Short mmCIF file of C-alpha atoms and ligand atoms in Angstrom, two decimals:
data_model
loop_
_atom_site.label_atom_id
_atom_site.label_comp_id
_atom_site.label_asym_id
_atom_site.label_seq_id
_atom_site.Cartn_x
_atom_site.Cartn_y
_atom_site.Cartn_z
CA MET E 224 104.28 134.38 88.33
CA LYS E 225 107.80 132.94 87.37
CA LEU E 226 109.33 129.67 88.03
CA SER E 227 111.54 129.11 90.76
CA SER E 228 114.85 127.14 89.10
CA ASN E 229 117.44 125.32 90.24
CA LEU E 230 119.54 126.81 86.80
CA ALA E 231 120.21 130.09 85.09
CA THR E 232 116.40 130.61 83.62
CA VAL E 233 118.03 130.45 79.98
CA MET E 234 114.35 131.67 77.95
CA THR E 235 112.72 134.83 78.05
CA GLN E 236 109.15 134.26 78.17
CA LYS E 237 108.67 135.61 74.56
CA GLU E 238 110.76 132.93 73.18
CA ILE E 239 109.11 130.28 74.56
CA LEU E 240 106.24 131.90 73.39
CA ASP E 241 107.47 131.19 70.23
CA LEU E 242 108.86 127.96 70.48
CA TYR E 243 106.43 125.47 71.98
CA PHE E 244 101.96 128.45 71.86
CA VAL E 245 101.25 126.94 68.40
CA GLU E 246 102.33 123.37 69.68
CA ALA E 247 100.01 123.98 73.11
CA ARG E 248 97.44 125.97 71.18
CA SER E 249 96.53 122.38 69.64
CA LYS E 250 96.84 120.72 72.08
CA LEU E 251 93.96 122.28 74.27
CA ILE E 252 92.11 122.29 70.80
CA GLU E 253 92.21 118.03 71.09
CA VAL E 254 91.10 118.65 74.74
CA ALA E 255 88.50 120.37 74.16
CA ALA E 256 87.87 118.62 70.97
CA PHE E 257 87.75 115.58 72.86
CA LEU E 258 85.21 116.15 75.74
CA ASP E 259 82.85 117.11 72.31
CA ARG E 260 83.75 113.96 71.09
CA VAL E 261 82.88 112.10 74.23
CA ASP E 262 79.74 113.97 74.65
CA ARG E 263 78.10 113.19 70.77
CA GLY E 264 78.69 109.99 72.21
CA SER E 265 75.94 107.24 73.02
CA GLY E 266 75.07 105.96 76.58
CA GLU E 267 76.93 107.91 79.63
CA ALA E 268 80.12 108.32 80.44
CA ASP E 269 81.96 107.55 84.05
CA PHE E 270 84.41 108.77 86.15
CA ARG E 271 87.09 109.70 84.05
CA ARG E 272 85.37 112.45 81.96
CA ASP E 273 84.35 114.29 85.17
CA ALA E 274 88.29 113.67 86.97
CA LEU E 275 88.50 115.91 82.85
CA ARG E 276 87.18 117.90 84.50
CA GLN E 277 87.83 118.57 87.49
CA ALA E 278 92.42 118.48 86.04
CA LEU E 279 91.42 121.81 83.81
CA ARG E 280 90.52 123.51 86.94
CA ALA E 281 94.21 123.90 87.80
CA LEU E 282 95.15 125.28 84.50
CA GLU E 283 93.15 128.53 85.72
CA THR E 284 95.24 128.91 88.67
CA GLU E 285 98.07 130.40 89.06
CA GLY E 286 101.64 128.63 88.63
CA PRO E 287 103.64 127.54 89.52
CA ASP E 288 102.41 124.04 89.39
CA ARG E 289 99.96 123.27 87.05
CA ALA E 290 101.04 120.45 85.97
CA ARG E 291 101.59 118.55 89.10
CA GLN E 292 97.84 120.21 89.99
CA VAL E 293 96.83 118.09 87.24
CA LEU E 294 98.72 114.71 88.00
CA LEU E 295 97.32 115.06 91.85
CA ALA E 296 93.70 115.44 90.56
CA LEU E 297 94.49 112.74 88.60
CA SER E 298 96.08 110.28 91.34
CA ASP E 299 94.65 107.88 93.80
CA PRO E 300 94.52 109.93 96.76
CA THR E 301 94.75 107.11 99.41
CA VAL E 302 97.55 105.42 101.15
CA GLU E 303 96.90 101.65 102.74
CA PRO E 304 98.17 99.36 100.15
CA ILE E 305 94.49 97.55 98.81
CA ALA E 306 94.09 93.63 99.48
CA ALA E 307 94.77 92.55 96.30
CA ALA E 308 95.60 93.64 92.77
CA PRO E 309 92.60 93.01 90.48
CA GLY E 310 94.23 93.54 86.88
CA LYS E 311 97.04 94.52 85.90
CA GLY E 312 95.94 97.84 83.91
CA ALA E 313 95.69 101.44 85.05
CA MET E 314 92.55 104.13 83.27
CA GLY E 315 94.20 107.55 83.95
CA ALA E 316 91.91 108.69 86.95
CA TYR E 317 90.84 107.48 90.37
CA GLY E 318 87.24 105.88 90.05
CA GLY E 319 87.04 104.81 93.83
CA MET S 294 126.87 114.13 70.60
CA ARG S 295 127.25 110.54 73.42
CA TYR S 296 124.99 109.69 76.14
CA ILE S 297 123.86 106.08 78.02
CA GLU S 298 120.61 104.62 77.97
CA PRO S 299 120.03 103.72 81.40
CA HIS S 300 116.51 101.91 80.70
CA ALA S 301 116.03 100.56 77.74
CA HIS S 302 114.55 96.99 77.27
CA MET S 303 115.97 95.41 74.57
CA VAL S 304 115.45 91.85 73.88
CA SER S 305 111.94 93.68 72.96
CA ARG S 306 113.64 95.28 69.84
CA VAL S 307 115.25 94.86 66.54
CA THR S 308 118.61 95.03 66.10
CA ASP S 309 118.16 98.17 63.84
CA ASP S 310 117.85 100.54 67.85
CA TYR S 311 121.27 98.87 68.39
CA ARG S 312 122.39 100.77 65.17
CA ASN S 313 120.63 103.94 65.23
CA MET S 314 121.62 104.47 68.94
CA MET S 315 125.10 103.62 68.20
CA ALA S 316 125.12 106.68 65.46
CA ALA S 317 123.27 109.31 67.80
CA GLY S 318 125.72 108.89 70.15
CA CYS S 319 125.05 106.17 72.97
CA ALA S 320 127.77 104.47 75.12
CA ALA S 321 126.54 102.21 77.48
CA VAL S 322 122.63 100.61 77.33
CA CYS S 323 121.20 98.93 80.59
CA GLU S 324 118.04 96.75 80.47
CA PRO S 325 116.10 96.46 83.73
CA ALA S 326 114.13 92.71 84.17
CA PHE S 327 110.77 93.47 83.26
CA TRP S 328 107.42 92.23 82.45
CA ALA S 329 106.76 89.91 78.69
CA GLY S 330 103.77 91.61 78.03
CA PHE S 331 102.86 88.00 79.13
CA ASP S 332 102.30 85.80 82.17
CA ARG S 333 105.32 83.49 82.38
CA SER S 334 104.31 80.30 83.37
CA SER S 335 106.91 79.21 85.98
CA ALA S 336 110.57 80.06 87.90
CA ASN S 337 112.17 78.55 84.59
CA GLY S 338 110.69 81.23 82.49
CA PHE S 339 112.80 83.63 84.27
CA TYR S 340 115.76 81.85 84.82
CA ASP S 341 115.39 81.36 81.36
CA TYR S 342 115.04 85.38 81.02
CA PHE S 343 117.75 86.27 82.80
CA CYS S 344 120.54 83.97 80.80
CA GLN S 345 119.29 85.91 78.12
CA LEU S 346 119.24 89.31 79.45
CA THR S 347 123.26 88.70 81.09
CA GLU S 348 124.72 86.07 77.90
CA HIS S 349 122.65 86.54 75.13
CA GLU S 350 121.56 90.18 74.67
CA PRO S 351 125.09 91.30 75.61
CA ARG S 352 126.69 89.63 73.20
CA ARG S 353 123.75 91.24 70.49
CA ALA S 354 124.38 94.44 71.05
CA ALA S 355 128.57 94.22 70.98
CA LYS S 356 128.26 93.18 67.35
CA PHE S 357 127.50 96.87 67.64
CA GLY S 358 130.29 98.11 70.13
CA LEU S 359 127.66 98.80 72.34
CA PRO S 360 128.08 98.00 75.77
CA HIS S 361 125.20 96.60 77.36
CA PHE S 362 124.42 95.70 81.49
CA SER S 363 121.16 94.14 83.03
CA TRP S 364 119.43 93.87 86.32
CA LEU S 365 117.18 91.71 87.90
CA CYS S 366 114.09 90.52 89.71
CA ILE S 367 110.57 89.76 88.98
CA ASN S 368 108.75 92.79 87.68
CA PRO S 369 105.79 93.97 89.59
CA LYS S 370 103.79 92.77 87.32
CA GLU S 371 104.43 89.27 87.80
CA SER S 372 104.79 90.12 92.22
CA GLU S 373 101.17 89.42 93.00
CA ASP S 374 101.81 85.89 92.97
CA VAL S 375 104.39 85.54 96.30
CA ARG S 376 104.85 82.15 96.38
CA LEU S 377 106.39 82.07 92.22
CA ALA S 378 108.07 86.13 93.51
CA GLU S 379 109.48 83.76 96.11
CA GLU S 380 111.00 80.90 93.35
CA VAL S 381 112.21 83.71 90.90
CA ILE S 382 113.68 85.51 94.21
CA ALA S 383 116.40 82.14 95.10
CA LEU S 384 117.13 82.02 91.55
CA ILE S 385 119.14 85.76 91.47
CA PRO S 386 122.09 85.40 93.81
CA GLN S 387 123.16 83.29 91.04
CA PHE S 388 123.64 85.94 88.32
CA LEU S 389 124.76 88.25 90.64
CA ASP S 390 128.21 87.17 89.72
CA ARG S 391 127.90 87.63 86.47
CA PRO S 392 129.95 90.90 84.54
CA ASN S 393 126.64 93.05 82.80
CA VAL S 394 124.74 92.87 86.25
CA LEU S 395 124.17 96.33 87.60
CA GLY S 396 121.46 95.27 90.25
CA ILE S 397 117.69 94.31 91.06
CA GLY S 398 115.52 96.54 88.75
CA GLU S 399 112.98 96.70 87.82
CA ILE S 400 111.55 96.84 91.30
CA GLY S 401 108.64 98.33 92.91
CA LEU S 402 104.71 98.45 92.85
CA ASN S 403 101.88 98.44 90.09
CA LYS S 404 98.75 98.37 91.73
CA ASN S 405 99.78 98.80 95.29
CA SER S 406 98.56 95.74 96.41
CA ARG S 407 100.20 94.02 99.35
CA ASN S 408 101.22 91.44 97.56
CA GLU S 409 102.79 93.63 95.72
CA VAL S 410 105.06 95.53 98.82
CA ARG S 411 105.51 92.22 100.46
CA VAL S 412 107.75 90.79 97.03
CA LEU S 413 109.10 94.92 97.23
CA GLU S 414 110.47 94.10 100.88
CA MET S 415 111.64 90.77 99.69
CA HIS S 416 113.76 92.51 96.49
CA VAL S 417 115.23 95.42 98.70
CA ASP S 418 115.75 92.80 101.65
CA LEU S 419 118.33 90.67 98.70
CA ALA S 420 119.83 93.80 97.73
CA ALA S 421 121.04 94.99 101.17
CA ARG S 422 122.07 91.35 101.55
CA HIS S 423 124.14 91.63 98.27
CA ASP S 424 125.01 95.02 98.15
CA GLN S 425 123.01 96.00 95.01
CA LEU S 426 121.94 99.08 93.52
CA ILE S 427 118.34 99.20 93.21
CA LEU S 428 116.62 100.65 89.86
CA VAL S 429 112.70 101.07 91.51
CA HIS S 430 109.71 100.82 89.10
CA THR S 431 106.57 103.59 90.50
CA PRO S 432 103.22 102.76 88.79
CA HIS S 433 101.70 104.03 85.82
CA LEU S 434 98.95 106.55 85.61
CA GLU S 435 96.38 107.41 88.87
CA ASP S 436 99.11 104.63 90.76
CA LYS S 437 102.25 106.46 90.46
CA LEU S 438 101.69 109.01 93.47
CA LYS S 439 100.18 106.37 96.14
CA GLY S 440 103.25 103.57 95.03
CA THR S 441 105.30 105.99 95.15
CA ARG S 442 105.07 107.09 98.36
CA LEU S 443 104.57 103.10 99.41
CA THR S 444 107.75 102.69 97.99
CA LEU S 445 109.65 105.34 99.69
CA ASP S 446 108.11 103.93 102.07
CA VAL S 447 110.17 100.30 102.22
CA LEU S 448 112.81 101.39 100.87
CA LYS S 449 113.26 103.95 104.58
CA ASN S 450 111.81 101.27 106.63
CA ASP S 451 115.48 98.93 106.19
CA PRO S 452 117.89 101.06 107.85
CA ARG S 453 120.69 99.29 104.62
CA ILE S 454 119.31 101.06 102.65
CA ARG S 455 121.50 103.57 101.36
CA PRO S 456 119.10 106.40 99.16
CA GLU S 457 121.79 107.49 97.58
CA ARG S 458 122.20 103.75 95.33
CA VAL S 459 118.51 103.63 94.59
CA ILE S 460 117.26 105.49 91.74
CA ILE S 461 113.76 106.51 91.58
CA ASP S 462 111.69 105.94 87.47
CA HIS S 463 109.72 107.11 85.80
CA VAL S 464 108.69 109.72 88.06
CA GLU S 465 106.71 113.30 87.35
CA GLU S 466 105.86 116.65 88.74
CA HIS S 467 104.29 115.44 91.54
CA THR S 468 106.64 112.67 92.67
CA ILE S 469 110.31 114.10 92.15
CA LYS S 470 110.22 116.10 94.81
CA LEU S 471 109.57 112.87 97.14
CA ALA S 472 112.61 110.77 95.04
CA LEU S 473 114.95 114.23 95.39
CA ASP S 474 113.57 114.86 99.16
CA GLY S 475 114.72 111.36 100.58
CA GLY S 476 117.69 111.81 98.81
CA PHE S 477 117.29 109.35 96.36
CA TRP S 478 118.78 109.80 92.84
CA ALA S 479 115.47 109.94 89.98
CA GLY S 480 114.66 108.94 86.22
CA LEU S 481 112.47 110.21 84.30
CA THR S 482 110.61 108.52 81.72
CA LEU S 483 110.43 109.72 78.46
CA TYR S 484 107.58 107.33 76.59
CA PRO S 485 105.03 108.59 74.72
CA ASP S 486 101.29 109.07 75.85
CA SER S 487 102.14 108.71 79.71
CA LYS S 488 104.72 109.18 81.75
CA CYS S 489 107.69 112.80 80.25
CA SER S 490 107.93 114.10 77.16
CA PRO S 491 110.93 115.40 75.92
CA ALA S 492 109.54 118.90 77.41
CA ARG S 493 108.11 119.01 80.60
CA ALA S 494 112.02 116.04 81.11
CA VAL S 495 113.78 119.34 79.87
CA ASP S 496 110.92 121.55 82.58
CA MET S 497 112.05 119.81 86.23
CA PHE S 498 114.97 119.74 84.74
CA GLU S 499 115.48 123.32 84.62
CA VAL S 500 113.66 123.79 87.77
CA TYR S 501 114.92 120.20 90.17
CA GLY S 502 118.60 119.86 88.44
CA PRO S 503 120.68 118.96 87.46
CA GLU S 504 122.06 116.43 91.20
CA ARG S 505 121.52 113.41 91.00
CA LEU S 506 118.26 113.11 87.48
CA TRP S 507 118.89 111.18 84.50
CA MET S 508 116.54 110.60 81.56
CA ASN S 509 115.37 107.25 79.50
CA SER S 510 113.25 106.31 77.14
CA ALA S 511 112.24 102.82 78.80
CA CYS S 512 111.61 101.42 75.22
CA ASP S 513 110.22 97.98 74.79
CA TRP S 514 107.32 96.18 73.04
CA GLY S 515 105.00 98.72 73.55
CA VAL S 516 104.74 101.78 71.29
CA SER S 517 108.08 103.48 72.42
CA ILE S 518 110.61 105.96 70.93
CA PRO S 519 114.46 104.10 71.53
CA LEU S 520 116.30 107.74 70.34
CA ASN S 521 114.36 109.82 73.20
CA VAL S 522 117.18 110.58 75.11
CA PRO S 523 119.15 112.27 72.43
CA TYR S 524 116.27 114.11 71.34
CA THR S 525 115.85 115.52 73.88
CA ALA S 526 119.50 116.27 74.02
CA LEU S 527 118.21 118.50 71.16
CA GLU S 528 114.94 120.12 73.44
CA MET S 529 117.31 121.28 75.50
CA SER S 530 120.15 122.51 72.70
CA ARG S 531 116.73 124.47 71.02
CA ARG S 532 116.66 126.39 74.46
CA GLY S 533 119.80 126.90 74.72
CA HIS S 534 121.21 124.59 77.39
CA PRO S 535 124.91 124.95 76.84
CA PRO S 536 126.79 121.23 75.11
CA ASP S 537 128.80 121.27 78.73
CA ALA S 538 125.01 120.99 80.59
CA ILE S 539 123.21 118.23 77.80
CA ASP S 540 126.24 115.92 78.59
CA ARG S 541 125.93 115.93 82.40
CA PHE S 542 122.67 115.77 82.05
CA ILE S 543 123.26 112.57 79.59
CA TYR S 544 126.18 111.35 80.19
CA ARG S 545 128.04 111.99 83.13
CA ASN S 546 124.81 111.91 85.65
CA PRO S 547 124.15 107.55 84.91
CA ALA S 548 127.80 107.49 84.43
CA GLU S 549 128.84 108.89 88.57
CA PHE S 550 124.79 106.67 89.56
CA LEU S 551 125.71 103.30 87.81
CA SER S 552 129.91 103.78 88.75
CA GLN S 553 128.77 102.77 92.18
CA CYS S 554 129.15 99.18 90.91
CA PRO S 555 132.41 98.39 89.89
CA LYS S 556 131.16 96.32 86.99
CA PHE S 557 129.80 99.37 85.61
CA ARG S 558 133.22 101.00 83.25
CA LEU S 559 133.02 103.05 79.74
ZN1 ZN V 658 111.19 99.39 82.18
#
């Protein structure tokens, strides 16, 4: 499926592959190696490993919004403000 | 190439960054008030910071010929302490007439707590009472979607706020449409590892642009890239976007939003 776009598509699919394929390939291998690294570690993983696996499923869907689907899978789905901020940082995935 | 850097924390950067930005075609830099990386111990610390943003930093930038503008607030990362926030917000009006102050920012939420929402409402009220532009920081990572929704609710619930005078910054693919559909401006932040890469920024420009969209590096004391706006312009060029489209995204769009404050003149 092609992206719907406000602007005329500047590049062909082939040109986009020429420009970005090797970079995307590299990032995919990094993700795979990261998951292997976590598995090799001692102790137990936390919610972030499952969250990443859940988010990876978005890559299997037909577009046009896979990036949005990955971000949604890694987002806090609740709507009410929390009682108090537990700190300042964020973990990258929602652990409940 | 000419561009505007609409969001950079220059107090955390070295003078080489000013020189490099000028060499790359920067025509103006805008600096929202930010968390220092540690909590300031009292409102006096903010008073000094606001003096730095409105007196010292514009002078430092001027040495390189770069116009410097600023935005004032207590950052969401320090908004859990409502008492402190009230004291800091009370300091702000005396700075609003300074020649480089563009508005209230970067306000918003961090962990989406009740106190943060309360302080956001106080900032929105301050901006409305003084007819100021608003620059909104949206939260990081897993907190961004919820925080963007809560922030937009606060803004929409205040009938004095005109969305075209508000920029929702640090949008990503899951929040950009919320901001634009509400009539707000949206900012794409080019930050390593979080927020948005140059390639994704150009993607969002192609899908959602060119109206009401800008880019910034948000460079600060963390790992960040002060020249990421011109680098992303090169990415656009690599994809075949014409010079006029690039100029609109990196210069004319931010100029259009910022010029709603009469003090923004280039
Ligand atoms: Zn910032």
